[in-house]
């Protein structure tokens, strides 16, 4: 069992979470509130944000409000971050979490899929970081910036290549900024989760053989051994940000995969190649959101997949994933 020193208090600090309206972003916001932070959620969907604030209000150790913002819009992000810092007279913690997930063979997602992933995940993270850093440098508590990557950014995952490429860029940005911002008193934490039960399969976009791609992703994302309880993950992440850790990798499988890739990259590539051969092939052009694929699901829908996915379906209900969504988040 891992033992960590008690992290310093963050009570009374102002925190911003992008992609904070659902899933992991919502849970990280809740965790910040329980530790006494005043939290501002950023996302594209105002209705979803409104529902998120309703879910978070009972966690009243800290306050919460929301601002509608598309993190891909550099000028809008700068304006919203500046406004938040001015209204609160400080900005202490920023977590760049917004993003998208696309599942399917690379050729079915096409170059457009890669551009979309880089725009939503990497450019959104970059815009958030650069808008926040001047304010974080002035934080009386010492600013904390957290960039949410993925184990998919530490080693390439078949049928998640746009996501992996964008998250790899986020991982490099987190490491580089951690080094460059240290003289300014700002710490940057790279966050690399493995599979978590957040209900994110409902808002992932599926290409190729959509039903079969949805089937494997939904099942693995909810599998009890392979995936992690998202509430526990959020608590671990916020503690790492409090402790100013440079990096955290979550889930034993993700840690093992990242370690194996670092020690034996050629062997790891052979393993992922073998896994890739087991994944679906074929299918038509274009993508569909998971919630649409689920609604059209027909036989075969194996009982085993339903059993594996039940925890993830429950997470979707609890973490604000069921409402209609057209924005970005994790």
Tab-separated table of C-alpha atoms in Angstrom:
chain	number	residue	atom	x	y	z
A	1	UNK	CA	0.000	0.000	0.000
A	2	UNK	CA	1.382	3.409	-1.002
A	3	UNK	CA	1.892	5.851	1.866
A	4	UNK	CA	2.100	9.591	1.286
A	5	UNK	CA	2.677	12.519	3.644
A	6	UNK	CA	-0.349	14.639	4.440
A	7	UNK	CA	-0.611	17.219	1.629
A	8	UNK	CA	-0.689	20.930	2.531
A	9	UNK	CA	-4.103	22.537	2.900
A	10	UNK	CA	-5.695	24.169	-0.144
A	11	UNK	CA	-8.672	25.574	1.757
A	12	UNK	CA	-9.714	28.989	0.471
A	13	UNK	CA	-7.853	28.718	-2.847
A	14	UNK	CA	-9.481	29.491	-6.192
A	15	UNK	CA	-9.507	26.598	-8.658
A	16	UNK	CA	-10.584	26.242	-12.295
A	17	UNK	CA	-11.428	22.893	-13.892
A	18	UNK	CA	-11.953	22.715	-17.642
A	19	UNK	CA	-14.202	19.939	-18.884
A	20	UNK	CA	-15.644	20.126	-15.381
A	21	UNK	CA	-19.291	19.478	-16.193
A	22	UNK	CA	-19.168	15.673	-16.130
A	23	UNK	CA	-17.068	12.585	-15.561
A	24	UNK	CA	-13.602	12.948	-14.099
A	25	UNK	CA	-13.728	16.754	-14.334
A	26	UNK	CA	-16.879	16.843	-12.219
A	27	UNK	CA	-15.314	14.531	-9.635
A	28	UNK	CA	-12.092	16.529	-9.428
A	29	UNK	CA	-14.174	19.670	-8.887
A	30	UNK	CA	-16.095	17.909	-6.120
A	31	UNK	CA	-12.850	16.798	-4.497
A	32	UNK	CA	-11.500	20.354	-4.615
A	33	UNK	CA	-14.695	21.607	-2.986
A	34	UNK	CA	-14.501	19.054	-0.171
A	35	UNK	CA	-11.034	20.416	0.560
A	36	UNK	CA	-12.364	23.977	0.780
A	37	UNK	CA	-11.607	25.422	-2.656
A	38	UNK	CA	-13.762	27.923	-4.513
A	39	UNK	CA	-14.233	26.168	-7.846
A	40	UNK	CA	-15.122	27.464	-11.295
A	41	UNK	CA	-16.166	24.947	-13.959
A	42	UNK	CA	-15.470	25.591	-17.649
A	43	UNK	CA	-17.133	23.666	-20.488
A	44	UNK	CA	-19.058	24.335	-23.698
A	45	UNK	CA	-22.524	23.147	-22.739
A	46	UNK	CA	-24.378	25.587	-20.470
A	47	UNK	CA	-27.196	23.163	-19.650
A	48	UNK	CA	-24.728	20.467	-18.684
A	49	UNK	CA	-22.791	22.934	-16.547
A	50	UNK	CA	-25.995	24.005	-14.810
A	51	UNK	CA	-26.773	20.377	-13.940
A	52	UNK	CA	-23.192	19.891	-12.729
A	53	UNK	CA	-23.423	22.825	-10.322
A	54	UNK	CA	-26.663	21.350	-8.965
A	55	UNK	CA	-24.875	18.072	-8.291
A	56	UNK	CA	-21.917	19.804	-6.652
A	57	UNK	CA	-23.750	22.343	-4.482
A	58	UNK	CA	-24.262	19.905	-1.555
A	59	UNK	CA	-20.466	19.634	-1.287
A	60	UNK	CA	-20.455	22.997	0.423
A	61	UNK	CA	-17.039	23.107	2.085
A	62	UNK	CA	-16.125	25.272	-0.932
A	63	UNK	CA	-18.171	27.175	-3.482
A	64	UNK	CA	-18.867	26.392	-7.139
A	65	UNK	CA	-19.996	28.302	-10.199
A	66	UNK	CA	-19.589	27.874	-13.931
A	67	UNK	CA	-18.517	29.774	-17.030
A	68	UNK	CA	-19.370	28.643	-20.558
A	69	UNK	CA	-16.182	28.471	-22.620
A	70	UNK	CA	-14.782	26.517	-25.568
A	71	UNK	CA	-11.164	25.765	-24.676
A	72	UNK	CA	-10.288	25.534	-28.373
A	73	UNK	CA	-10.912	29.293	-28.649
A	74	UNK	CA	-7.676	30.870	-27.439
A	75	UNK	CA	-9.078	34.393	-27.030
A	76	UNK	CA	-12.190	33.189	-25.194
A	77	UNK	CA	-10.096	31.124	-22.772
A	78	UNK	CA	-7.852	34.100	-22.061
A	79	UNK	CA	-10.833	36.369	-21.400
A	80	UNK	CA	-12.596	33.888	-19.108
A	81	UNK	CA	-9.458	33.091	-17.094
A	82	UNK	CA	-8.668	36.790	-16.692
A	83	UNK	CA	-12.234	37.453	-15.524
A	84	UNK	CA	-12.140	34.631	-12.979
A	85	UNK	CA	-8.815	35.799	-11.580
A	86	UNK	CA	-10.084	39.386	-11.323
A	87	UNK	CA	-13.401	38.437	-9.685
A	88	UNK	CA	-11.729	36.184	-7.110
A	89	UNK	CA	-8.679	38.435	-6.737
A	90	UNK	CA	-6.515	35.357	-7.165
A	91	UNK	CA	-6.064	32.158	-9.162
A	92	UNK	CA	-4.265	29.286	-7.457
A	93	UNK	CA	-5.114	25.967	-9.116
A	94	UNK	CA	-5.980	25.207	-12.737
A	95	UNK	CA	-6.762	21.716	-14.028
A	96	UNK	CA	-6.847	21.368	-17.826
A	97	UNK	CA	-9.082	18.365	-18.315
A	98	UNK	CA	-11.270	19.040	-21.381
A	99	UNK	CA	-10.945	16.671	-24.311
A	100	UNK	CA	-12.595	14.147	-26.603
A	101	UNK	CA	-12.221	10.405	-27.182
A	102	UNK	CA	-12.410	8.777	-30.625
A	103	UNK	CA	-12.393	5.003	-30.961
A	104	UNK	CA	-11.805	3.103	-34.186
A	105	UNK	CA	-9.144	2.211	-36.771
A	106	UNK	CA	-6.967	5.161	-37.740
A	107	UNK	CA	-8.021	5.009	-41.389
A	108	UNK	CA	-11.704	5.164	-40.453
A	109	UNK	CA	-11.134	8.236	-38.254
A	110	UNK	CA	-8.960	9.856	-40.917
A	111	UNK	CA	-6.726	12.888	-40.675
A	112	UNK	CA	-9.731	14.937	-39.591
A	113	UNK	CA	-10.009	12.794	-36.480
A	114	UNK	CA	-6.388	13.532	-35.606
A	115	UNK	CA	-6.852	17.266	-36.171
A	116	UNK	CA	-9.999	17.260	-34.003
A	117	UNK	CA	-8.202	15.426	-31.187
A	118	UNK	CA	-5.207	17.767	-31.286
A	119	UNK	CA	-7.502	20.795	-31.288
A	120	UNK	CA	-9.726	19.706	-28.408
A	121	UNK	CA	-7.103	17.953	-26.272
A	122	UNK	CA	-3.721	19.548	-26.933
A	123	UNK	CA	-4.660	23.025	-28.143
A	124	UNK	CA	-7.341	23.252	-25.456
A	125	UNK	CA	-4.771	22.324	-22.819
A	126	UNK	CA	-2.196	24.713	-24.287
A	127	UNK	CA	-4.676	27.596	-24.389
A	128	UNK	CA	-5.687	26.954	-20.781
A	129	UNK	CA	-2.110	26.691	-19.531
A	130	UNK	CA	-0.873	29.854	-21.191
A	131	UNK	CA	-3.911	31.861	-20.114
A	132	UNK	CA	-3.515	30.691	-16.517
A	133	UNK	CA	0.253	30.847	-15.980
A	134	UNK	CA	0.604	34.646	-15.495
A	135	UNK	CA	-2.033	34.484	-12.758
A	136	UNK	CA	-0.634	31.331	-11.170
A	137	UNK	CA	2.773	32.983	-10.891
A	138	UNK	CA	1.144	35.657	-8.728
A	139	UNK	CA	-0.684	33.203	-6.462
A	140	UNK	CA	0.177	33.854	-2.786
A	141	UNK	CA	-0.004	30.102	-2.220
A	142	UNK	CA	2.179	29.281	-5.220
A	143	UNK	CA	0.311	28.293	-8.341
A	144	UNK	CA	-0.531	24.737	-9.267
A	145	UNK	CA	-1.263	23.696	-12.847
A	146	UNK	CA	-2.410	20.163	-13.673
A	147	UNK	CA	-2.607	18.803	-17.227
A	148	UNK	CA	-4.704	15.683	-17.717
A	149	UNK	CA	-2.998	13.279	-20.102
A	150	UNK	CA	-3.520	9.522	-20.244
A	151	UNK	CA	-1.628	6.264	-20.230
A	152	UNK	CA	-2.572	6.398	-23.928
A	153	UNK	CA	-0.131	9.292	-24.176
A	154	UNK	CA	2.675	7.227	-22.633
A	155	UNK	CA	2.256	4.328	-25.053
A	156	UNK	CA	0.205	4.191	-28.251
A	157	UNK	CA	-3.098	2.315	-27.952
A	158	UNK	CA	-4.555	0.684	-31.102
A	159	UNK	CA	-7.918	2.118	-32.196
A	160	UNK	CA	-7.281	5.167	-29.994
A	161	UNK	CA	-4.517	6.730	-32.070
A	162	UNK	CA	-5.825	10.336	-32.379
A	163	UNK	CA	-6.377	10.347	-28.621
A	164	UNK	CA	-2.939	8.831	-27.950
A	165	UNK	CA	-1.157	11.347	-30.176
A	166	UNK	CA	-2.868	14.324	-28.536
A	167	UNK	CA	-2.307	12.996	-25.023
A	168	UNK	CA	1.380	12.350	-25.810
A	169	UNK	CA	1.688	16.043	-26.658
A	170	UNK	CA	0.023	16.920	-23.342
A	171	UNK	CA	2.505	14.681	-21.501
A	172	UNK	CA	5.462	16.486	-23.116
A	173	UNK	CA	3.923	19.877	-22.339
A	174	UNK	CA	3.452	18.957	-18.668
A	175	UNK	CA	7.055	17.779	-18.281
A	176	UNK	CA	8.500	20.794	-20.055
A	177	UNK	CA	6.389	23.350	-18.211
A	178	UNK	CA	7.192	21.727	-14.879
A	179	UNK	CA	10.863	22.452	-15.541
A	180	UNK	CA	10.353	25.957	-16.917
A	181	UNK	CA	7.819	27.190	-14.357
A	182	UNK	CA	9.690	26.047	-11.252
A	183	UNK	CA	11.654	29.335	-10.973
A	184	UNK	CA	8.319	31.181	-10.958
A	185	UNK	CA	6.960	29.151	-8.029
A	186	UNK	CA	4.445	27.255	-10.169
A	187	UNK	CA	4.308	23.474	-10.140
A	188	UNK	CA	2.916	21.521	-13.082
A	189	UNK	CA	1.510	18.023	-12.565
A	190	UNK	CA	1.120	15.596	-15.456
A	191	UNK	CA	-1.870	13.328	-14.802
A	192	UNK	CA	-1.989	10.016	-16.675
A	193	UNK	CA	-4.995	7.849	-15.804
A	194	UNK	CA	-5.699	4.428	-17.208
A	195	UNK	CA	-9.252	3.171	-17.651
A	196	UNK	CA	-11.679	4.721	-15.190
A	197	UNK	CA	-15.368	4.139	-14.604
A	198	UNK	CA	-16.645	7.615	-15.497
A	199	UNK	CA	-19.313	6.735	-18.080
A	200	UNK	CA	-17.234	8.437	-20.785
A	201	UNK	CA	-18.134	5.717	-23.305
A	202	UNK	CA	-21.452	7.517	-23.863
A	203	UNK	CA	-19.698	10.586	-25.272
A	204	UNK	CA	-16.784	8.937	-27.055
A	205	UNK	CA	-17.097	8.931	-30.840
A	206	UNK	CA	-16.882	5.572	-32.602
A	207	UNK	CA	-15.748	4.917	-36.169
A	208	UNK	CA	-15.324	1.833	-38.326
A	209	UNK	CA	-17.572	-1.000	-37.121
A	210	UNK	CA	-19.230	1.249	-34.575
A	211	UNK	CA	-21.203	-1.376	-32.656
A	212	UNK	CA	-18.208	-3.656	-32.186
A	213	UNK	CA	-15.886	-0.759	-31.329
A	214	UNK	CA	-18.419	0.456	-28.771
A	215	UNK	CA	-18.739	-3.079	-27.393
A	216	UNK	CA	-15.073	-3.578	-26.529
A	217	UNK	CA	-14.544	-0.036	-25.249
A	218	UNK	CA	-17.641	-0.040	-23.050
A	219	UNK	CA	-16.782	-3.441	-21.615
A	220	UNK	CA	-13.123	-2.719	-20.827
A	221	UNK	CA	-13.845	0.752	-19.444
A	222	UNK	CA	-16.192	-0.853	-16.919
A	223	UNK	CA	-14.218	-3.999	-16.107
A	224	UNK	CA	-13.592	-4.091	-12.322
A	225	UNK	CA	-9.930	-5.203	-12.500
A	226	UNK	CA	-8.837	-3.215	-15.557
A	227	UNK	CA	-10.626	0.030	-14.698
A	228	UNK	CA	-10.540	2.226	-11.600
A	229	UNK	CA	-13.226	3.750	-9.441
A	230	UNK	CA	-13.377	7.342	-10.680
A	231	UNK	CA	-14.044	8.868	-7.266
A	232	UNK	CA	-10.923	7.219	-5.882
A	233	UNK	CA	-8.991	8.422	-8.944
A	234	UNK	CA	-10.157	12.018	-8.431
A	235	UNK	CA	-9.054	11.949	-4.784
A	236	UNK	CA	-5.623	10.613	-5.770
A	237	UNK	CA	-5.253	13.274	-8.448
A	238	UNK	CA	-6.144	16.209	-6.205
A	239	UNK	CA	-3.784	14.935	-3.512
A	240	UNK	CA	-0.999	14.796	-6.107
A	241	UNK	CA	-1.760	18.382	-7.145
A	242	UNK	CA	-1.720	19.435	-3.481
A	243	UNK	CA	1.667	17.764	-2.971
A	244	UNK	CA	2.986	19.409	-6.151
A	245	UNK	CA	3.912	16.026	-7.636
A	246	UNK	CA	5.379	16.304	-11.153
A	247	UNK	CA	3.501	13.243	-12.403
A	248	UNK	CA	0.932	10.649	-11.407
A	249	UNK	CA	-0.016	7.472	-13.297
A	250	UNK	CA	-3.217	5.793	-12.165
A	251	UNK	CA	-4.322	2.135	-12.204
A	252	UNK	CA	-1.926	-0.799	-11.795
A	253	UNK	CA	-2.419	-1.829	-15.432
A	254	UNK	CA	-1.510	1.672	-16.641
A	255	UNK	CA	1.597	1.737	-14.437
A	256	UNK	CA	2.657	-1.665	-15.725
A	257	UNK	CA	2.078	-0.638	-19.333
A	258	UNK	CA	4.030	2.608	-18.972
A	259	UNK	CA	6.891	0.814	-17.199
A	260	UNK	CA	7.014	-1.956	-19.793
A	261	UNK	CA	7.077	0.554	-22.629
A	262	UNK	CA	9.916	2.462	-20.989
A	263	UNK	CA	12.018	-0.640	-20.377
A	264	UNK	CA	11.198	-2.664	-23.492
A	265	UNK	CA	9.485	-0.507	-26.119
A	266	UNK	CA	9.950	-2.997	-28.964
A	267	UNK	CA	8.385	-5.817	-26.942
A	268	UNK	CA	5.526	-3.563	-25.867
A	269	UNK	CA	4.899	-2.629	-29.491
A	270	UNK	CA	4.714	-6.308	-30.427
A	271	UNK	CA	2.159	-6.862	-27.659
A	272	UNK	CA	0.002	-3.925	-28.748
A	273	UNK	CA	0.269	-5.175	-32.335
A	274	UNK	CA	-1.110	-8.533	-31.242
A	275	UNK	CA	-3.919	-6.779	-29.365
A	276	UNK	CA	-4.670	-4.666	-32.432
A	277	UNK	CA	-5.262	-7.803	-34.495
A	278	UNK	CA	-8.060	-8.788	-32.100
A	279	UNK	CA	-9.903	-5.489	-32.498
A	280	UNK	CA	-12.723	-4.977	-35.041
A	281	UNK	CA	-12.030	-4.195	-38.679
A	282	UNK	CA	-14.170	-2.828	-41.468
A	283	UNK	CA	-17.176	-0.564	-41.116
A	284	UNK	CA	-18.293	2.561	-42.889
A	285	UNK	CA	-17.023	6.149	-42.874
A	286	UNK	CA	-17.857	8.743	-40.235
A	287	UNK	CA	-18.341	8.475	-36.483
A	288	UNK	CA	-21.226	8.343	-34.043
A	289	UNK	CA	-21.430	9.266	-30.375
A	290	UNK	CA	-21.563	6.374	-27.950
A	291	UNK	CA	-24.998	7.279	-26.660
A	292	UNK	CA	-26.309	6.988	-30.233
A	293	UNK	CA	-24.598	3.639	-30.797
A	294	UNK	CA	-26.001	2.328	-27.524
A	295	UNK	CA	-29.525	3.329	-28.525
A	296	UNK	CA	-29.177	1.350	-31.784
A	297	UNK	CA	-27.503	-1.665	-30.189
A	298	UNK	CA	-28.850	-4.988	-31.361
A	299	UNK	CA	-27.859	-8.612	-31.036
A	300	UNK	CA	-25.225	-9.718	-30.487
A	301	UNK	CA	-25.089	-7.940	-27.121
A	302	UNK	CA	-23.322	-10.544	-25.004
A	303	UNK	CA	-24.479	-10.903	-21.414
A	304	UNK	CA	-20.827	-10.903	-20.371
A	305	UNK	CA	-20.317	-7.428	-21.883
A	306	UNK	CA	-23.404	-6.186	-20.091
A	307	UNK	CA	-22.026	-7.510	-16.806
A	308	UNK	CA	-18.630	-5.895	-17.378
A	309	UNK	CA	-20.205	-2.571	-18.267
A	310	UNK	CA	-22.708	-2.326	-15.433
A	311	UNK	CA	-20.385	-0.325	-13.165
A	312	UNK	CA	-19.663	2.105	-15.992
A	313	UNK	CA	-23.368	2.527	-16.710
A	314	UNK	CA	-23.970	3.338	-13.054
A	315	UNK	CA	-21.109	5.838	-13.195
A	316	UNK	CA	-22.741	7.518	-16.199
A	317	UNK	CA	-25.891	8.056	-14.137
A	318	UNK	CA	-23.971	9.477	-11.189
A	319	UNK	CA	-21.477	11.669	-13.037
A	320	UNK	CA	-23.752	13.746	-15.291
A	321	UNK	CA	-23.153	11.770	-18.495
A	322	UNK	CA	-26.764	11.128	-19.519
A	323	UNK	CA	-27.809	14.612	-20.664
A	324	UNK	CA	-27.347	15.642	-24.277
A	325	UNK	CA	-23.799	16.830	-24.886
A	326	UNK	CA	-22.093	18.669	-27.731
A	327	UNK	CA	-18.986	19.937	-25.992
A	328	UNK	CA	-15.739	18.622	-24.682
A	329	UNK	CA	-14.954	16.856	-21.466
A	330	UNK	CA	-13.504	13.622	-20.115
